[in-house]
Coordinates of C-alpha atoms in Angstrom, one line a residue:
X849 CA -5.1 -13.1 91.2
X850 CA -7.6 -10.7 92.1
X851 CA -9.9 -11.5 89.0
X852 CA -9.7 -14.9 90.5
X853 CA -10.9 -13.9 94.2
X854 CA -13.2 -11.8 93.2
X855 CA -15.0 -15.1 90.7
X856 CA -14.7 -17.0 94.0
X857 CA -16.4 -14.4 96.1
X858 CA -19.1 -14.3 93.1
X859 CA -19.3 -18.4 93.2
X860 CA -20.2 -17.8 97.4
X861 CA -22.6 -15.1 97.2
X862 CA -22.6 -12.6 99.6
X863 CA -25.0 -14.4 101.9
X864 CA -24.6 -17.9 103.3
X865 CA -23.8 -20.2 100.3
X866 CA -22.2 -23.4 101.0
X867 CA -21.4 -25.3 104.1
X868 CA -20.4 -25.7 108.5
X869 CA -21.7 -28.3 109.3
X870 CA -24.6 -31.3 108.7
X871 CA -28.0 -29.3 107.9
X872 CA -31.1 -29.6 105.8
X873 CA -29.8 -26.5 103.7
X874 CA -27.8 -28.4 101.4
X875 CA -28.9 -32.1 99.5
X876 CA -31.7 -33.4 100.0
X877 CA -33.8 -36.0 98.5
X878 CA -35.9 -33.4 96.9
X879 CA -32.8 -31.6 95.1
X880 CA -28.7 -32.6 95.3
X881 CA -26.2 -29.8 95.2
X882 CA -22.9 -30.9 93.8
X883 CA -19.6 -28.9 94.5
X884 CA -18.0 -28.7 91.5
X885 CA -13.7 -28.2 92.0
X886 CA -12.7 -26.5 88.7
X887 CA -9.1 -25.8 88.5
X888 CA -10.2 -21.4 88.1
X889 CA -13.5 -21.1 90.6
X890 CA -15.8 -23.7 92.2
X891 CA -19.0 -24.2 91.0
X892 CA -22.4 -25.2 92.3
X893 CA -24.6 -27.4 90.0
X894 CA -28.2 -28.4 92.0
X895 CA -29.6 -31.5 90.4
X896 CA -33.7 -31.7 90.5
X897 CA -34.9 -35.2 89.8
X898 CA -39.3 -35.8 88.7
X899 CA -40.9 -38.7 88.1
X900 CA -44.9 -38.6 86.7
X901 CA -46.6 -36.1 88.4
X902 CA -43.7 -33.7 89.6
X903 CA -42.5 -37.0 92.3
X904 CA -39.2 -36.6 93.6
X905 CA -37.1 -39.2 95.5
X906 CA -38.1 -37.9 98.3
X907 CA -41.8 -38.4 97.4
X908 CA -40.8 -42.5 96.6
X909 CA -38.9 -43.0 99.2
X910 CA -42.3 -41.6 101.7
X911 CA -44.6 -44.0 99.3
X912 CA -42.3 -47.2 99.4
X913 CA -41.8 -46.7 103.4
X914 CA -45.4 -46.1 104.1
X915 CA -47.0 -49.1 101.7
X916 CA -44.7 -51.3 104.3
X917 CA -45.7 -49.4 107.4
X918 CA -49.4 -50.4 106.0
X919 CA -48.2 -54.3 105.9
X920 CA -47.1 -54.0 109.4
X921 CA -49.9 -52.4 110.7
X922 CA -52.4 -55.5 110.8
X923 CA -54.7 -53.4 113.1
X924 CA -54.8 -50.5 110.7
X925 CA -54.3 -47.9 113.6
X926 CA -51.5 -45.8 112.3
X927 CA -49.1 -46.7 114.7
X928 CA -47.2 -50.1 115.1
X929 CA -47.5 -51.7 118.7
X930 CA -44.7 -54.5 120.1
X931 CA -46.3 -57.3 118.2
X932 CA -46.1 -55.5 114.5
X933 CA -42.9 -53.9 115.3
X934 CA -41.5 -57.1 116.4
X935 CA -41.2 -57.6 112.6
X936 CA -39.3 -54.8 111.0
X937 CA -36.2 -55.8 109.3
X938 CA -32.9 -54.8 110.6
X939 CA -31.7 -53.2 107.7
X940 CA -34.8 -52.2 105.9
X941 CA -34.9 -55.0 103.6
X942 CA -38.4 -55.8 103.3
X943 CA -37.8 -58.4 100.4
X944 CA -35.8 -60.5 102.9
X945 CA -37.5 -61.0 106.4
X946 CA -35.2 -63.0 108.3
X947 CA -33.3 -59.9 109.6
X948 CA -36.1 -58.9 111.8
X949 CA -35.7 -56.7 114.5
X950 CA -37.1 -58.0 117.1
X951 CA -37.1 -57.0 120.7
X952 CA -34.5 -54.2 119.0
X953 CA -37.6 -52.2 117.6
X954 CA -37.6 -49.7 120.6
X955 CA -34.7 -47.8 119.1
X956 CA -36.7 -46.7 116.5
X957 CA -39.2 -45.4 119.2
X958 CA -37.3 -41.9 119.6
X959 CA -39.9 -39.0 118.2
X960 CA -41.4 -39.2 121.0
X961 CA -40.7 -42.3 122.9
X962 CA -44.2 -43.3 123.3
X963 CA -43.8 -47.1 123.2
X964 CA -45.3 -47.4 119.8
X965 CA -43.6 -47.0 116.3
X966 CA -44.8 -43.9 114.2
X967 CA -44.8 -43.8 110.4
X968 CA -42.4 -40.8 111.1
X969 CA -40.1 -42.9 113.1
X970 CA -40.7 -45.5 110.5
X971 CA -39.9 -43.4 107.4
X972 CA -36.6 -42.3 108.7
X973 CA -35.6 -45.9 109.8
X974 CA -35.9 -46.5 106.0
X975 CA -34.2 -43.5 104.6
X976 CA -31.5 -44.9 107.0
X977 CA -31.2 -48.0 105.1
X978 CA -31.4 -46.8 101.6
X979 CA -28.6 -44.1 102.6
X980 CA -27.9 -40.8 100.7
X981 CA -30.2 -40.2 97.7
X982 CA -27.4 -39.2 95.6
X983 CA -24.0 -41.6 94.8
X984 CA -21.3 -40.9 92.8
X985 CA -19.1 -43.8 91.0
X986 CA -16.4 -43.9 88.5
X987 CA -16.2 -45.6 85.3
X988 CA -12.7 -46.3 83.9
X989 CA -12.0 -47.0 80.3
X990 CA -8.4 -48.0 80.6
X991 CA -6.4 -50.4 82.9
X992 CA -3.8 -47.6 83.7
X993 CA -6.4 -44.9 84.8
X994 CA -7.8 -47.4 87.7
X995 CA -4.1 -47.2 89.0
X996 CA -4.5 -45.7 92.7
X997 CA -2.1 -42.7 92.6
X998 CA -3.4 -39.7 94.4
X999 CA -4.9 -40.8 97.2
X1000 CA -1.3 -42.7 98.0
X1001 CA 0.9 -39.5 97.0
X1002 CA -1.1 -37.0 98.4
X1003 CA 0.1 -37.0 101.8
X1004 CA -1.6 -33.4 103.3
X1005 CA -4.9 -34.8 101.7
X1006 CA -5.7 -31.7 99.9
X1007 CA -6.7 -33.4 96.9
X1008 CA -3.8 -32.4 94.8
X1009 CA -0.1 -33.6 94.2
X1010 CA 2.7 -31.3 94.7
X1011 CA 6.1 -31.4 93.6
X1012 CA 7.4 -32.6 97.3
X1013 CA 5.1 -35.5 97.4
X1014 CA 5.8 -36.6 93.7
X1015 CA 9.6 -36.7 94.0
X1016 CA 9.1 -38.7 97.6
X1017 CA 6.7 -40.8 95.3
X1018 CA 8.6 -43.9 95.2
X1019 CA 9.3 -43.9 99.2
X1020 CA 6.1 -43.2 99.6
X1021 CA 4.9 -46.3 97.5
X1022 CA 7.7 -48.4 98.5
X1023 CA 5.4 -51.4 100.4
X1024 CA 3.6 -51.8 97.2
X1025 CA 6.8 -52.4 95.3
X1026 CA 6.0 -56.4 95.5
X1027 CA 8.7 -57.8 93.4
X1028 CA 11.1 -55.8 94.7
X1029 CA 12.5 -54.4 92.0
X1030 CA 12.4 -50.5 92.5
X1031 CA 9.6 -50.1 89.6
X1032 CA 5.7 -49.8 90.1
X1033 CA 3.9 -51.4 87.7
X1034 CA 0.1 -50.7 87.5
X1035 CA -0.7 -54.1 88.4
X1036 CA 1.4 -53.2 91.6
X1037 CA -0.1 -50.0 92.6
X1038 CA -4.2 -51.8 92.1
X1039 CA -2.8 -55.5 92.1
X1040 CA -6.0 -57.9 92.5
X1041 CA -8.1 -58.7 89.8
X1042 CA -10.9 -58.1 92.4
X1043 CA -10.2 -54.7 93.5
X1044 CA -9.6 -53.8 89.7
X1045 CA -13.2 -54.8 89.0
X1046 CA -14.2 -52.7 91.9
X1047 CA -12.0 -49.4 91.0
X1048 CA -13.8 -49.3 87.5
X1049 CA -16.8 -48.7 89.2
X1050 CA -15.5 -47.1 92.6
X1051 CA -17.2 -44.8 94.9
X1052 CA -15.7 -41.2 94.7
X1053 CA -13.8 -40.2 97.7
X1054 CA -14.2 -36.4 98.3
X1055 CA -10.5 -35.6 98.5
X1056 CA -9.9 -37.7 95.0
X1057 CA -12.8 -36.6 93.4
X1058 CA -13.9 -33.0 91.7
X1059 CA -17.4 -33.7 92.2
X1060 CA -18.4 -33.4 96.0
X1061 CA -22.0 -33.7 97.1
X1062 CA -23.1 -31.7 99.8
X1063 CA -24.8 -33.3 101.9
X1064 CA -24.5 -35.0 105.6
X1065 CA -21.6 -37.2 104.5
X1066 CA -19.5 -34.2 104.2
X1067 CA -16.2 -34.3 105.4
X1068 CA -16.1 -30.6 106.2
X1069 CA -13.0 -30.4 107.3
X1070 CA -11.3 -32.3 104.1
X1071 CA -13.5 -29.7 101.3
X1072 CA -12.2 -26.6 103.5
X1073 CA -8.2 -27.4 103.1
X1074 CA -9.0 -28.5 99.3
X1075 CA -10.6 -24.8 98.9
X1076 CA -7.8 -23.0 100.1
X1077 CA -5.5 -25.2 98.8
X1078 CA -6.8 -24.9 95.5
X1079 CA -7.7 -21.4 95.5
X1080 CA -5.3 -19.8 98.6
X1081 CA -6.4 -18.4 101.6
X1082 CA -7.8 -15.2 100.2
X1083 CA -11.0 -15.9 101.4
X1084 CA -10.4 -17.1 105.4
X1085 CA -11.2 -20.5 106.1
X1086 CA -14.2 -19.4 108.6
X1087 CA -15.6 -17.6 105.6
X1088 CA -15.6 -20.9 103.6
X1089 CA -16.7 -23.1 106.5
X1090 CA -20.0 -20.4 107.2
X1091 CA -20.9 -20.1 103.1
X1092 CA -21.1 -24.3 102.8
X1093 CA -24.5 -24.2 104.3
X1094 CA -27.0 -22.4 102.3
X1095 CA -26.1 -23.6 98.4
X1096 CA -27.1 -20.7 96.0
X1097 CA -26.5 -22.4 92.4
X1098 CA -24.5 -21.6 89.4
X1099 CA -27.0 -24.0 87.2
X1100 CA -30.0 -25.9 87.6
X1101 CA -30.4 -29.2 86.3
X1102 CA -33.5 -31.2 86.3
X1103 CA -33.7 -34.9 85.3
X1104 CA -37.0 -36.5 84.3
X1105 CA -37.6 -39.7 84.1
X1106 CA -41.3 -40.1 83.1
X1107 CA -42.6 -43.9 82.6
X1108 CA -44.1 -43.6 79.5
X1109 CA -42.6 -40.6 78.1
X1110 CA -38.7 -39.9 76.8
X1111 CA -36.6 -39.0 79.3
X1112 CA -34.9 -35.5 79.3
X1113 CA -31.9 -33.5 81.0
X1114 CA -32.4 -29.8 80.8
X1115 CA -31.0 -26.9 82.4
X1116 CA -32.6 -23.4 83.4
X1117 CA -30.8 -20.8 81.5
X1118 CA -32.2 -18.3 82.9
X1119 CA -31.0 -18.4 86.7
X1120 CA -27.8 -19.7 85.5
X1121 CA -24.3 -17.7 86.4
X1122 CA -21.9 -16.2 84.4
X1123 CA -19.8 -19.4 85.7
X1124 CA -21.9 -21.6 83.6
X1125 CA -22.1 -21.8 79.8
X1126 CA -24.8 -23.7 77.7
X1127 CA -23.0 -25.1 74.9
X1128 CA -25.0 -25.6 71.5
X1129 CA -24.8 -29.1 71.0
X1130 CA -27.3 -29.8 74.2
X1131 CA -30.5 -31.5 73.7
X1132 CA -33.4 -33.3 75.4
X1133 CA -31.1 -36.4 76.0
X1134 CA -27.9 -34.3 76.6
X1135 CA -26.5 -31.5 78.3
X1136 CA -22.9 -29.4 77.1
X1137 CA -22.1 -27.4 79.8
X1138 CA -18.9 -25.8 80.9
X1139 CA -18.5 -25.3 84.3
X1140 CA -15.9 -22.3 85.0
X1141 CA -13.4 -23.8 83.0
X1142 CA -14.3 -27.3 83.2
X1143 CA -16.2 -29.1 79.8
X1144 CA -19.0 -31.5 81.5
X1145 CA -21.1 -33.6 78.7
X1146 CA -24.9 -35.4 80.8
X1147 CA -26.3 -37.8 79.3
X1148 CA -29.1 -39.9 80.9
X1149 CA -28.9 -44.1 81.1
X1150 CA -31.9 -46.6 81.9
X1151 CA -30.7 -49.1 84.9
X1152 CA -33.7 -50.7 85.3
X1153 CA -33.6 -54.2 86.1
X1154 CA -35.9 -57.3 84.1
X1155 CA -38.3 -57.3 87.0
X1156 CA -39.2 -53.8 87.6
X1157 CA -40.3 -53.4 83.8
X1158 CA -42.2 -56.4 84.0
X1159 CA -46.3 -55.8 82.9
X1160 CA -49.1 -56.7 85.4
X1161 CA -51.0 -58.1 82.2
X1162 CA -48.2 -60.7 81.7
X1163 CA -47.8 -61.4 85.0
X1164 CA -51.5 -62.1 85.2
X1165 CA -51.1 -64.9 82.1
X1166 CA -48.2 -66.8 83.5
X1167 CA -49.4 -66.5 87.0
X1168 CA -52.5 -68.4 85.6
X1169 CA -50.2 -70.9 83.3
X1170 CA -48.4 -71.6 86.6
X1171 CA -51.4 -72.3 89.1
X1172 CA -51.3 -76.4 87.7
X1173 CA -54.0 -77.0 90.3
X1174 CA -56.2 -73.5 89.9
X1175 CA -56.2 -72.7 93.5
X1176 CA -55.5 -69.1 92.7
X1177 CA -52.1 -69.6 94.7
X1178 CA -49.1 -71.2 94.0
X1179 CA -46.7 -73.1 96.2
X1180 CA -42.6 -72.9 95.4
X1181 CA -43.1 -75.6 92.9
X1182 CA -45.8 -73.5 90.8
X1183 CA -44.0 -70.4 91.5
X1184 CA -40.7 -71.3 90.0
X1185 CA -42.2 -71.8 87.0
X1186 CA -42.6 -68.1 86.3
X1187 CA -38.3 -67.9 86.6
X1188 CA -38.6 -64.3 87.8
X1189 CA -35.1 -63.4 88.3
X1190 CA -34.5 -61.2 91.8
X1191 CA -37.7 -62.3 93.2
X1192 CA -37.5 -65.8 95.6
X1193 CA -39.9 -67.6 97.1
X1194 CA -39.7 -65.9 100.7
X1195 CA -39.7 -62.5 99.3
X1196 CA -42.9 -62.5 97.5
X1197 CA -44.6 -64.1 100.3
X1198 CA -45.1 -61.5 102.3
X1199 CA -47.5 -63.1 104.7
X1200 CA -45.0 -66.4 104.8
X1201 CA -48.0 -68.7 104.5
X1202 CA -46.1 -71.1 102.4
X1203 CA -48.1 -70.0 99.2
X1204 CA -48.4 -66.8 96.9
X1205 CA -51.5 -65.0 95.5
X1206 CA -51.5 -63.0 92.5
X1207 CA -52.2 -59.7 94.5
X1208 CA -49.2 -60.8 96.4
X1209 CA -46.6 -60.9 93.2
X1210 CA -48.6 -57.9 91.7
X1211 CA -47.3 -55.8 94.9
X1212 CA -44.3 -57.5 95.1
X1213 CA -43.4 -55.9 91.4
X1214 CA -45.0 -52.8 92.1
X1215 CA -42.5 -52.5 95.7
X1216 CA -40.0 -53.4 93.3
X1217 CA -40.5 -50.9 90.8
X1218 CA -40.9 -48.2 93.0
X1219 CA -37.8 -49.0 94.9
X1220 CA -35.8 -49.0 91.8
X1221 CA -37.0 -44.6 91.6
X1222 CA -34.9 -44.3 95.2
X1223 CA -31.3 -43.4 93.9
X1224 CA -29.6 -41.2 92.0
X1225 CA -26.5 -42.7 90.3
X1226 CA -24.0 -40.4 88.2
X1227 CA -21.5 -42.3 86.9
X1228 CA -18.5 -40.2 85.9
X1229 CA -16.1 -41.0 82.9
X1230 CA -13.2 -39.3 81.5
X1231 CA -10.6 -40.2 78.6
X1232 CA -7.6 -38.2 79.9
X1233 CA -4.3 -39.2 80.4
X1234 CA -4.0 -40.0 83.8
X1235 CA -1.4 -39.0 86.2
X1236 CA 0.5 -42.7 85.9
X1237 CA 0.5 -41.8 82.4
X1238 CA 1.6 -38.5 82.4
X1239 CA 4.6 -40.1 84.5
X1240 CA 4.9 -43.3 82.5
X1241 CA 7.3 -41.5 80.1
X1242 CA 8.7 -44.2 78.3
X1243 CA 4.9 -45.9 78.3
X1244 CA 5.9 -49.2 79.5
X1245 CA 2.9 -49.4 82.6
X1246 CA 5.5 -49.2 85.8
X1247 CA 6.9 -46.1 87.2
X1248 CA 11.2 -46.5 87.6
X1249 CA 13.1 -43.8 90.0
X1250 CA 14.3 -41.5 87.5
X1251 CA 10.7 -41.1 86.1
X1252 CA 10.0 -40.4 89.5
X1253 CA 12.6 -37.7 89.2
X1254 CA 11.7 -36.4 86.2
X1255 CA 8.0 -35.9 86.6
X1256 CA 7.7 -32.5 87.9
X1257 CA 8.3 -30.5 84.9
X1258 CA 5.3 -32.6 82.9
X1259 CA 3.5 -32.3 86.3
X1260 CA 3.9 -28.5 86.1
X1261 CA 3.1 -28.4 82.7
X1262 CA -0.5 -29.5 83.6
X1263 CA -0.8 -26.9 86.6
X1264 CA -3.6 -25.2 84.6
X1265 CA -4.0 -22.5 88.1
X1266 CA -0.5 -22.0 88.9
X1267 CA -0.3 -23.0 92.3
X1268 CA 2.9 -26.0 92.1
X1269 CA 0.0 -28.9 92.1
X1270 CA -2.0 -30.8 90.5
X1271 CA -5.6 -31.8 90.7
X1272 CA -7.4 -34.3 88.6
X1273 CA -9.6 -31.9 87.2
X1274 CA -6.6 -30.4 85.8
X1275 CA -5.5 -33.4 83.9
X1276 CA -8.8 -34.0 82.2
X1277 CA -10.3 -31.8 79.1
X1278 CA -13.9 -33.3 79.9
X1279 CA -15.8 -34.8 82.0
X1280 CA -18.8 -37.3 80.5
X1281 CA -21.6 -37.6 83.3
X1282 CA -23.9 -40.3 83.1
X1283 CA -27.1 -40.4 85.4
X1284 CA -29.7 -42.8 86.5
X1285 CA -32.2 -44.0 89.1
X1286 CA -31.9 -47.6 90.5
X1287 CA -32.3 -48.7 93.9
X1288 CA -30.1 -47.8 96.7
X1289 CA -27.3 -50.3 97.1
X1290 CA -27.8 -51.2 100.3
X1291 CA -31.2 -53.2 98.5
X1292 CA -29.4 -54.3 94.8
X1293 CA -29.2 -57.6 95.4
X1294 CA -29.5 -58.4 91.6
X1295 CA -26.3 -59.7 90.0
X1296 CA -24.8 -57.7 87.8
X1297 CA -25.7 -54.0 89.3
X1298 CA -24.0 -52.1 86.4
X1299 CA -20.6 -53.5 87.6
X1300 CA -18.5 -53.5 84.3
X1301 CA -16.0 -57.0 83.7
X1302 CA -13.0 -57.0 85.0
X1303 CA -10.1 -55.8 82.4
X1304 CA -7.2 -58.3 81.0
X1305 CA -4.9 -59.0 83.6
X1306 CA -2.0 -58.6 81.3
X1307 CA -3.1 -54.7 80.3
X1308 CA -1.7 -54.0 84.0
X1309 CA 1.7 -56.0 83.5
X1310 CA 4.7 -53.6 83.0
X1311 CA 6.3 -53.7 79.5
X1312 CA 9.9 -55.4 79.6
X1313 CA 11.9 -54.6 76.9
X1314 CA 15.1 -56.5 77.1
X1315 CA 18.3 -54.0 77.6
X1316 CA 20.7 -53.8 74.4
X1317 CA 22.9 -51.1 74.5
X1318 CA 25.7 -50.8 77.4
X1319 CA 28.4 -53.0 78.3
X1320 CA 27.7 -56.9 79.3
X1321 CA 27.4 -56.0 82.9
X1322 CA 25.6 -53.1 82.9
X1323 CA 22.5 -55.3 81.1
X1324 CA 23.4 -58.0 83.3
X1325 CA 23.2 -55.5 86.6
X1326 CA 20.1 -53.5 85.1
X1327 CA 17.6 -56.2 87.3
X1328 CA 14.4 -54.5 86.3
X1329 CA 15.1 -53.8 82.7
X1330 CA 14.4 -50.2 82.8
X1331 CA 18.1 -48.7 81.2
X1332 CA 19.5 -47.3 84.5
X1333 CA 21.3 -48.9 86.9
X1334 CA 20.6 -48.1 90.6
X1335 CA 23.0 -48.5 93.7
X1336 CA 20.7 -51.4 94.8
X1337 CA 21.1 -53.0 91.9
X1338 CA 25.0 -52.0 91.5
X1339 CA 27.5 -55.4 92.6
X1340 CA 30.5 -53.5 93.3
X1341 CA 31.8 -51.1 96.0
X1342 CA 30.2 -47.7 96.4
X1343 CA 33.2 -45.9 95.2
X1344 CA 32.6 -47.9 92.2
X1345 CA 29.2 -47.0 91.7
X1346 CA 30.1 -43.3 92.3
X1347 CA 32.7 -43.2 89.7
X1348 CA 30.4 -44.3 87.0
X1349 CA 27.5 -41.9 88.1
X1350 CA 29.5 -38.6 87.0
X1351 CA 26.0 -36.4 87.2
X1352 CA 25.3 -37.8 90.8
X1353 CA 21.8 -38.0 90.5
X1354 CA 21.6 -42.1 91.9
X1355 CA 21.9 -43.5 88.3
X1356 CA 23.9 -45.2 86.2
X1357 CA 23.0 -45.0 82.6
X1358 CA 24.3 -46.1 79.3
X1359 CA 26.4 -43.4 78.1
X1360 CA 28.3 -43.8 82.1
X1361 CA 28.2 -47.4 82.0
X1362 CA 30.6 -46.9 78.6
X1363 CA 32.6 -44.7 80.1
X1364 CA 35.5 -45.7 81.9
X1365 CA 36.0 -44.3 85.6

């Protein structure tokens, strides 16, 4: 135990190291410090991100903002008056105009209030839109890991289950139990073909997830009970709460993604701690790392869409093949023939004169391209059994009381840090990050958007396996098929029942169904 605090106390530096509240300390667009919740000691990864020329996100983000603030300002005197603010988009959508703020633009007017519209003011109402410069999805590989288990168990919300809220499990998932039938299938517990979609992709809630960016989304209050929960009070909660504001990292990682050069993950071994260990097998293309005593494989992705790789020398040729009647514009007939997916009519013209130069598509591609370096995306994957699975026993895909019952022990058997719960990140062996930049959500209006096809619907039906053993009535009784017999499902008086259960644990099972009471 003291080995353990003292690797904690290591991981917060004896200075200010990780969070109290909101600040400009932690993530920003120029860098993004991710909490890592390994089962032995946290860790702090800080993720740096270049484009050509050293650009960051940050840097993007200022360029797309202030190529639009240059639209708006028609008088070109760095400022936008009633008239050109009149025109701002609510949202910050500046492909799609018809969301325009209107007489609303004053409450953008706040540093200072001066009646005018700044490229300050203006730069923030755009970081606004595009929200936080680093997300964090899921990916699921199987039907029974998108089952949603720990958020619903774990009552306290400390991010783990303990042996209480397992054994209350079925209780506690009781309204999800559709058919009635005192099992929970997976198809119960994440029941629409919809919401399966989205749970293979989901967003990572900070009290489900072991990754936790530190940023102003920070729910403060939930990372401070999943810190002592997970490694006890040792260190006093107003110790934790003062050391989440000034990150100091265990490893840097920087991410390049160059235009016309191979992309490359690397890490800086020199300033990394003794938390961190550079495995071998790393390359340009890949990082090994094991964070305290978590395995974490990086690995870089291109999510660029068809129209942000699209040349201007191409454009140029179909633009011309297009203009039927060489006015050097074309009108939404002309313009259709180029079939550039993600970019309508309205979009592209910018100055909504009914017609589009080739200056005006050239920019519009360039916006585009630019807007798709905005966001970072890491995607996380595992391959580890999941905690349905771990209960699922007799791997049929629904949970039945008595594997409620009998899930501590394999629970336990998991509890890699000893405290009577479990985590995710003690389930899983390794984690497989996958990063990329693409726009920020709020602006992917392209179908598609990395979402991954729904999986079979009948991969989340239960497994019925039709009850042979027992006497006629105890198959007959046995409603859900799952070879106990439960007093709900039990016909005959109570005393009955009890007689037949002889180890009074609320089931009746073959062997006491034979038995005569």
């Amino acid at each position: 135990m003291l080995c353990r605090l003292i690797a904690i106390v290591a991981v917060l530096g004896y200075g200010r190291l990780l969070m109290s509240g909101p600040t400009d300390a932690g993530s920003s667009n120029q860098h993004f410090d991710v909490l890592v919740l390994a089962p032995e000691t946290p860790v702090v990864m800080r993720i740096h991100v270049e484009f050509e020329r050293g650009q960051t996100l940050e840097d993007n983000r200022s360029q797309y903002a202030n190529e639009w603030f240059g639209r708006f300002d028609t008088n070109s005197d760095d400022q936008l008056d009633d008239q050109e603010a009149f025109r701002i988009p609510t949202f910050g959508r500046f492909d799609d105009l018809s969301g325009e703020l209107g007489d609303e633009w004053a409450r953008l007017d706040v540093a200072p209030t001066d009646g005018v519209i700044s490229s300050t003011e203006f730069l923030m109402h755009v970081n606004a839109a595009m929200g936080t410069g680093l997300s964090i999805s899921r990916r699921q590989t199987r039907a029974s890991q998108t089952v949603v288990l720990y958020p619903r168990l774990d009552v306290d919300a400390d991010g783990q289950v303990s042996t209480e809220e397992l054994t209350e499990g079925l209780s506690l998932l009781e309204p999800f139990d559709f058919d009635d039938d005192e099992s929970l299938s997976a198809a119960e517990l994440q029941p629409f073909p919809a919401s399966m979609q989205a749970s293979q992709a989901m967003q990572m809630k900070a009290e489900q997830s072991p990754f936790v960016v530190l940023d102003r989304t920070l729910n403060l209050e939930s990372v401070l009970r999943r810190l002592q929960s997970l490694y006890g009070d040792e260190v006093p909660v107003d110790t934790w709460r003062e050391r989440l504001t000034d990150p100091h990292p265990d490893v840097d990682v920087t991410i390049q993604f160059p235009t016309r050069r191979p992309k490359r993950i690397t890490v800086d071994p020199v300033s990394t701690s003794e938390r961190v260990t550079i495995k071998g097998e790393s390359d340009r293309r890949r990082l090994a790392l094991k964070l305290g005593d978590l395995s974490v494989d990086a690995t870089l992705r291109d999510a660029q869409a068809s129209i942000e790789v699209i040349s201007s020398k191409y454009l140029q040729l179909q633009f011309r093949y297009a203009d039927s009647d060489g006015d050097k514009h074309l009108n939404p007939q002309e313009y259709d023939k180029l079939n550039v997916e993600g970019a309508p009519f309205s979009a592209v013209d910018v100055d909504q004169d009914g017609q589009i130069s080739n200056e005006e598509i050239a920019s519009f591609i360039e916006q585009r391209a630019l807007l798709s370096r905005c966001r970072l995306e890491m995607t996380i994957e595992n391959d580890t059994t999941s905690l349905f699975e771990t209960l699922d026993q007799d791997e049929d895909r629904r949970l039945s009381p008595r594997e409620f019952q009998r899930g501590v022990d394999p629970m336990l058997a998991l509890d890699r840090n000893g405290n009577g719960k479990l985590s995710e990140s003690e389930l899983v062996t390794k984690y497989r990050l996958e990063f990329a930049v693409t726009r920020p959500a709020e602006f992917d209006d392209l179908s598609g958007g990395g979402a991954m096809a729904a999986m079979a619907a009948e991969a989340r039906l239960p497994i019925l396996r039709p009850v042979t053993q027992g006497p006629e009535w105890f198959r007959r009784m046995d409603r859900n098929q799952d070879g106990d017999v439960t007093w709900r499902e039990f016909l005959g008086p109570r005393t009955a029942f009890d007689q037949f259960d002889s180890d009074n644990n609320g089931f009746i099972d073959v062997a006491e169904a034979e038995s005569s009471p």
